[in-house]
Amino acid sequence: SASETTGVFVPKQEDYQKVYNEIAALLQDKDDYDDGSYGPVLVRLAWHASGTYDKETGTGGSNGATMRFQPEGDHGANAGLVTARDFLAPVKAKFPWITYSDLWILAGICAIQEMQGPTIPYRPGRMDKDIAACTPDGRLPDASQGNKHLRGIFGRMGFNDQEIVALSGAHALGRCHTDRSGFDGPWTFSPTVVTNEYYKLLLNEKWNWKKWNGPKQYEDKTTKTLMMLPTDMALVSDKAFKQWVDKYAKDEALFFKDFAAVITKLFELGVPFDETTQQTPMTLKPTAN
Ligand code: CCH
């Protein structure tokens, strides 16, 4: 085999499972963060690594991990993601054979699965690129915008309306931080569990503009503790988007199935997998079951 003749370490599924288990154990141990978990910020790291993809030029995407470098790491949209990269530093030190770009996506998958989300198939094979591959600022969505902006940004990555709505369900997780995006608060009451609550709340709550000095965002009328961004509300004001919000609010199993498919597509945008050796996706086992 290649490893015997060249002496190069060729990781197998069991090796990726070890990395997965290490991240899962860290998630368990380091519970003094935000709502008790680094899971949401790990999902955001994987998304922002991937969401720079431009289908026309084939640039950006998770293959490269160029957010390690200053121009891209300092883009406004990436504020706070250094927290996620630092969280993973000891994992990279323990398993130096894994590329940063494969590690960030593996961590996103691990976080989703450990937060009781669907199983996400994993394919390694990403290579880290140097600073020259950093993408220009402005490729990630701007939360103050509406439906046209969403279709423009996600269309550039190659996503349709249904996929945009399915991806947005990730906002069941985590929160906004005033010192990162300027926005404030969580979208749901269970920000460390993958659910279809985001869609249910979009439809069933009454949302008012929050009265504050910060950027324009919505708050729920009932408790005033939850939030929606202008881009979130575009999913219910736009009829074509809303059809999918309705479907996912009614049927969590459908959301899980579509979310797994679309996040897999997102995480693999622009990744040139090796046809001969690493084509078969692997299922990494969650720790809970
Ligand atoms: Fe998001 N997101 N996101 N988002 N996001 C923020 C936080 C998270 C937008 C804006 C924001 C996706 C799509 C969009 C997560 C996953 C996804 C924040 C707060 C803003 C602003 C950042 C802060 O202050 O810390 C906009 C705009 C869009 C699209 O229109 C997609 C797609 C995904 C994943 C599939 C997750 C998770 C968080 C929580 C992070 C945390 O630290 O808790």
PDB file of N, CA and C and ligand atoms in Angstrom, residues 33-34 40-41 43-44 47-48 79 141-144 150 154 167-168 170-171 173-178 180-183 187 229 231 259 263 266, ligand 1:
ATOM      1  N   TYR A  33     -18.819  27.871  28.864  1.00  0.00           N
ATOM      2  CA  TYR A  33     -18.864  28.855  27.781  1.00  0.00           C
ATOM      3  C   TYR A  33     -20.308  29.102  27.354  1.00  0.00           C
ATOM      4  N   ASP A  34     -20.669  30.337  27.147  1.00  0.00           N
ATOM      5  CA  ASP A  34     -22.007  30.692  26.632  1.00  0.00           C
ATOM      6  C   ASP A  34     -23.118  29.899  27.325  1.00  0.00           C
ATOM      7  N   PRO A  40     -22.216  25.411  19.229  1.00  0.00           N
ATOM      8  CA  PRO A  40     -22.700  26.359  18.213  1.00  0.00           C
ATOM      9  C   PRO A  40     -21.574  27.123  17.509  1.00  0.00           C
ATOM     10  N   VAL A  41     -20.572  27.566  18.253  1.00  0.00           N
ATOM     11  CA  VAL A  41     -19.516  28.358  17.602  1.00  0.00           C
ATOM     12  C   VAL A  41     -18.648  27.472  16.696  1.00  0.00           C
ATOM     13  N   VAL A  43     -19.965  25.029  14.887  1.00  0.00           N
ATOM     14  CA  VAL A  43     -20.792  24.927  13.675  1.00  0.00           C
ATOM     15  C   VAL A  43     -20.599  26.184  12.830  1.00  0.00           C
ATOM     16  N   ARG A  44     -20.542  27.336  13.505  1.00  0.00           N
ATOM     17  CA  ARG A  44     -20.366  28.590  12.754  1.00  0.00           C
ATOM     18  C   ARG A  44     -18.998  28.662  12.081  1.00  0.00           C
ATOM     19  N   TRP A  47     -19.202  26.591   8.948  1.00  0.00           N
ATOM     20  CA  TRP A  47     -20.049  27.289   7.957  1.00  0.00           C
ATOM     21  C   TRP A  47     -19.294  28.457   7.335  1.00  0.00           C
ATOM     22  N   HIS A  48     -18.613  29.255   8.128  1.00  0.00           N
ATOM     23  CA  HIS A  48     -17.904  30.413   7.565  1.00  0.00           C
ATOM     24  C   HIS A  48     -16.660  30.007   6.775  1.00  0.00           C
ATOM     25  N   ALA A  79     -15.802  37.700  13.189  1.00  0.00           N
ATOM     26  CA  ALA A  79     -15.528  38.149  14.557  1.00  0.00           C
ATOM     27  C   ALA A  79     -15.974  37.083  15.559  1.00  0.00           C
ATOM     28  N   PRO A 141     -23.078  36.257   4.346  1.00  0.00           N
ATOM     29  CA  PRO A 141     -24.291  37.092   4.368  1.00  0.00           C
ATOM     30  C   PRO A 141     -24.243  38.224   5.393  1.00  0.00           C
ATOM     31  N   ASP A 142     -24.955  39.296   5.060  1.00  0.00           N
ATOM     32  CA  ASP A 142     -25.088  40.472   5.914  1.00  0.00           C
ATOM     33  C   ASP A 142     -26.485  40.412   6.533  1.00  0.00           C
ATOM     34  N   ALA A 143     -26.519  40.289   7.857  1.00  0.00           N
ATOM     35  CA  ALA A 143     -27.776  40.042   8.581  1.00  0.00           C
ATOM     36  C   ALA A 143     -28.774  41.184   8.489  1.00  0.00           C
ATOM     37  N   SER A 144     -28.335  42.351   8.083  1.00  0.00           N
ATOM     38  CA  SER A 144     -29.251  43.496   8.027  1.00  0.00           C
ATOM     39  C   SER A 144     -30.058  43.523   6.722  1.00  0.00           C
ATOM     40  N   LEU A 150     -30.092  37.324   0.294  1.00  0.00           N
ATOM     41  CA  LEU A 150     -29.944  35.890   0.598  1.00  0.00           C
ATOM     42  C   LEU A 150     -29.796  35.082  -0.681  1.00  0.00           C
ATOM     43  N   PHE A 154     -26.316  33.089  -1.344  1.00  0.00           N
ATOM     44  CA  PHE A 154     -26.388  31.621  -1.357  1.00  0.00           C
ATOM     45  C   PHE A 154     -26.453  31.069  -2.784  1.00  0.00           C
ATOM     46  N   LEU A 167     -30.733  25.380   5.509  1.00  0.00           N
ATOM     47  CA  LEU A 167     -29.475  25.781   6.169  1.00  0.00           C
ATOM     48  C   LEU A 167     -29.735  26.734   7.329  1.00  0.00           C
ATOM     49  N   SER A 168     -30.713  27.619   7.148  1.00  0.00           N
ATOM     50  CA  SER A 168     -30.988  28.639   8.161  1.00  0.00           C
ATOM     51  C   SER A 168     -31.470  28.048   9.476  1.00  0.00           C
ATOM     52  N   ALA A 170     -30.040  26.157  11.226  1.00  0.00           N
ATOM     53  CA  ALA A 170     -28.898  26.113  12.146  1.00  0.00           C
ATOM     54  C   ALA A 170     -29.025  27.180  13.227  1.00  0.00           C
ATOM     55  N   HIS A 171     -29.840  28.194  12.968  1.00  0.00           N
ATOM     56  CA  HIS A 171     -30.038  29.229  13.992  1.00  0.00           C
ATOM     57  C   HIS A 171     -30.902  28.751  15.165  1.00  0.00           C
ATOM     58  N   LEU A 173     -29.440  26.989  16.960  1.00  0.00           N
ATOM     59  CA  LEU A 173     -28.247  26.881  17.817  1.00  0.00           C
ATOM     60  C   LEU A 173     -27.626  28.238  18.088  1.00  0.00           C
ATOM     61  N   GLY A 174     -27.083  28.383  19.277  1.00  0.00           N
ATOM     62  CA  GLY A 174     -26.205  29.500  19.589  1.00  0.00           C
ATOM     63  C   GLY A 174     -26.913  30.819  19.787  1.00  0.00           C
ATOM     64  N   ARG A 175     -26.139  31.861  19.692  1.00  0.00           N
ATOM     65  CA  ARG A 175     -26.641  33.195  19.973  1.00  0.00           C
ATOM     66  C   ARG A 175     -25.800  34.252  19.266  1.00  0.00           C
ATOM     67  N   CYS A 176     -26.323  35.467  19.286  1.00  0.00           N
ATOM     68  CA  CYS A 176     -25.578  36.630  18.823  1.00  0.00           C
ATOM     69  C   CYS A 176     -24.914  37.282  20.022  1.00  0.00           C
ATOM     70  N   HIS A 177     -23.740  37.864  19.765  1.00  0.00           N
ATOM     71  CA  HIS A 177     -22.939  38.510  20.807  1.00  0.00           C
ATOM     72  C   HIS A 177     -22.707  39.961  20.420  1.00  0.00           C
ATOM     73  N   THR A 178     -22.988  40.889  21.347  1.00  0.00           N
ATOM     74  CA  THR A 178     -22.821  42.322  21.018  1.00  0.00           C
ATOM     75  C   THR A 178     -21.384  42.666  20.661  1.00  0.00           C
ATOM     76  N   ARG A 180     -19.376  40.802  18.985  1.00  0.00           N
ATOM     77  CA  ARG A 180     -18.962  40.135  17.745  1.00  0.00           C
ATOM     78  C   ARG A 180     -19.711  40.741  16.555  1.00  0.00           C
ATOM     79  N   SER A 181     -20.998  40.427  16.447  1.00  0.00           N
ATOM     80  CA  SER A 181     -21.786  40.952  15.325  1.00  0.00           C
ATOM     81  C   SER A 181     -22.482  42.259  15.686  1.00  0.00           C
ATOM     82  N   GLY A 182     -22.604  42.548  16.975  1.00  0.00           N
ATOM     83  CA  GLY A 182     -23.376  43.711  17.418  1.00  0.00           C
ATOM     84  C   GLY A 182     -24.796  43.342  17.801  1.00  0.00           C
ATOM     85  N   PHE A 183     -25.300  42.210  17.252  1.00  0.00           N
ATOM     86  CA  PHE A 183     -26.641  41.739  17.602  1.00  0.00           C
ATOM     87  C   PHE A 183     -26.581  41.034  18.960  1.00  0.00           C
ATOM     88  N   TRP A 187     -31.815  32.547  19.363  1.00  0.00           N
ATOM     89  CA  TRP A 187     -33.016  32.408  18.537  1.00  0.00           C
ATOM     90  C   TRP A 187     -34.055  31.507  19.217  1.00  0.00           C
ATOM     91  N   LEU A 229     -32.944  37.975  13.256  1.00  0.00           N
ATOM     92  CA  LEU A 229     -32.251  38.951  12.427  1.00  0.00           C
ATOM     93  C   LEU A 229     -33.175  39.363  11.270  1.00  0.00           C
ATOM     94  N   THR A 231     -32.509  39.072   8.212  1.00  0.00           N
ATOM     95  CA  THR A 231     -32.428  37.962   7.235  1.00  0.00           C
ATOM     96  C   THR A 231     -33.289  36.767   7.664  1.00  0.00           C
ATOM     97  N   PHE A 259     -31.587  19.023   6.278  1.00  0.00           N
ATOM     98  CA  PHE A 259     -30.453  19.737   6.870  1.00  0.00           C
ATOM     99  C   PHE A 259     -29.170  18.922   6.689  1.00  0.00           C
ATOM    100  N   ILE A 263     -26.131  20.528   4.567  1.00  0.00           N
ATOM    101  CA  ILE A 263     -24.902  20.880   5.286  1.00  0.00           C
ATOM    102  C   ILE A 263     -23.728  20.058   4.723  1.00  0.00           C
ATOM    103  N   LEU A 266     -22.780  21.954   1.684  1.00  0.00           N
ATOM    104  CA  LEU A 266     -22.049  23.168   2.091  1.00  0.00           C
ATOM    105  C   LEU A 266     -20.598  22.848   2.453  1.00  0.00           C
TER     106      LEU A 266
HETATM  107 FE1  CCH B   1     -25.619  32.410  11.331  1.00  0.00          FE
HETATM  108  N1  CCH B   1     -25.278  34.098  12.417  1.00  0.00           N
HETATM  109  N2  CCH B   1     -26.164  33.531   9.741  1.00  0.00           N
HETATM  110  N3  CCH B   1     -25.799  30.728  10.214  1.00  0.00           N
HETATM  111  N4  CCH B   1     -24.945  31.326  12.885  1.00  0.00           N
HETATM  112  C1  CCH B   1     -24.852  34.170  13.706  1.00  0.00           C
HETATM  113  C2  CCH B   1     -24.625  33.114  14.553  1.00  0.00           C
HETATM  114  C3  CCH B   1     -24.702  31.785  14.161  1.00  0.00           C
HETATM  115  C4  CCH B   1     -26.241  34.884   9.698  1.00  0.00           C
HETATM  116  C5  CCH B   1     -25.829  35.769  10.678  1.00  0.00           C
HETATM  117  C6  CCH B   1     -25.414  35.376  11.937  1.00  0.00           C
HETATM  118  C7  CCH B   1     -26.200  30.675   8.918  1.00  0.00           C
HETATM  119  C8  CCH B   1     -26.733  31.730   8.177  1.00  0.00           C
HETATM  120  C9  CCH B   1     -26.669  33.043   8.577  1.00  0.00           C
HETATM  121  C10 CCH B   1     -24.844  29.959  12.916  1.00  0.00           C
HETATM  122  C11 CCH B   1     -24.962  29.098  11.840  1.00  0.00           C
HETATM  123  C12 CCH B   1     -25.385  29.484  10.584  1.00  0.00           C
HETATM  124  C13 CCH B   1     -24.703  35.545  14.082  1.00  0.00           C
HETATM  125  C14 CCH B   1     -24.239  36.030  15.444  1.00  0.00           C
HETATM  126  C15 CCH B   1     -25.059  36.291  12.997  1.00  0.00           C
HETATM  127  C16 CCH B   1     -25.089  37.803  12.910  1.00  0.00           C
HETATM  128  C17 CCH B   1     -22.710  36.062  15.530  1.00  0.00           C
HETATM  129  C18 CCH B   1     -22.250  36.516  16.895  1.00  0.00           C
HETATM  130  O1  CCH B   1     -22.568  37.656  17.265  1.00  0.00           O
HETATM  131  O2  CCH B   1     -21.571  35.729  17.585  1.00  0.00           O
HETATM  132  C19 CCH B   1     -26.828  35.300   8.445  1.00  0.00           C
HETATM  133  C20 CCH B   1     -27.067  36.724   8.014  1.00  0.00           C
HETATM  134  C21 CCH B   1     -27.106  34.139   7.766  1.00  0.00           C
HETATM  135  C22 CCH B   1     -27.756  33.961   6.462  1.00  0.00           C
HETATM  136  O3  CCH B   1     -28.459  34.760   5.999  1.00  0.00           O
HETATM  137  C23 CCH B   1     -25.999  29.344   8.412  1.00  0.00           C
HETATM  138  C24 CCH B   1     -26.285  28.893   6.988  1.00  0.00           C
HETATM  139  C25 CCH B   1     -25.474  28.601   9.453  1.00  0.00           C
HETATM  140  C26 CCH B   1     -25.044  27.157   9.489  1.00  0.00           C
HETATM  141  C27 CCH B   1     -25.460  26.257   8.655  1.00  0.00           C
HETATM  142  C28 CCH B   1     -24.582  29.517  14.275  1.00  0.00           C
HETATM  143  C29 CCH B   1     -24.466  28.080  14.758  1.00  0.00           C
HETATM  144  C30 CCH B   1     -24.492  30.681  15.055  1.00  0.00           C
HETATM  145  C31 CCH B   1     -24.257  30.775  16.560  1.00  0.00           C
HETATM  146  C32 CCH B   1     -22.815  31.025  16.878  1.00  0.00           C
HETATM  147  C33 CCH B   1     -22.541  31.168  18.356  1.00  0.00           C
HETATM  148  O4  CCH B   1     -21.437  31.615  18.678  1.00  0.00           O
HETATM  149  O5  CCH B   1     -23.383  30.857  19.190  1.00  0.00           O
END
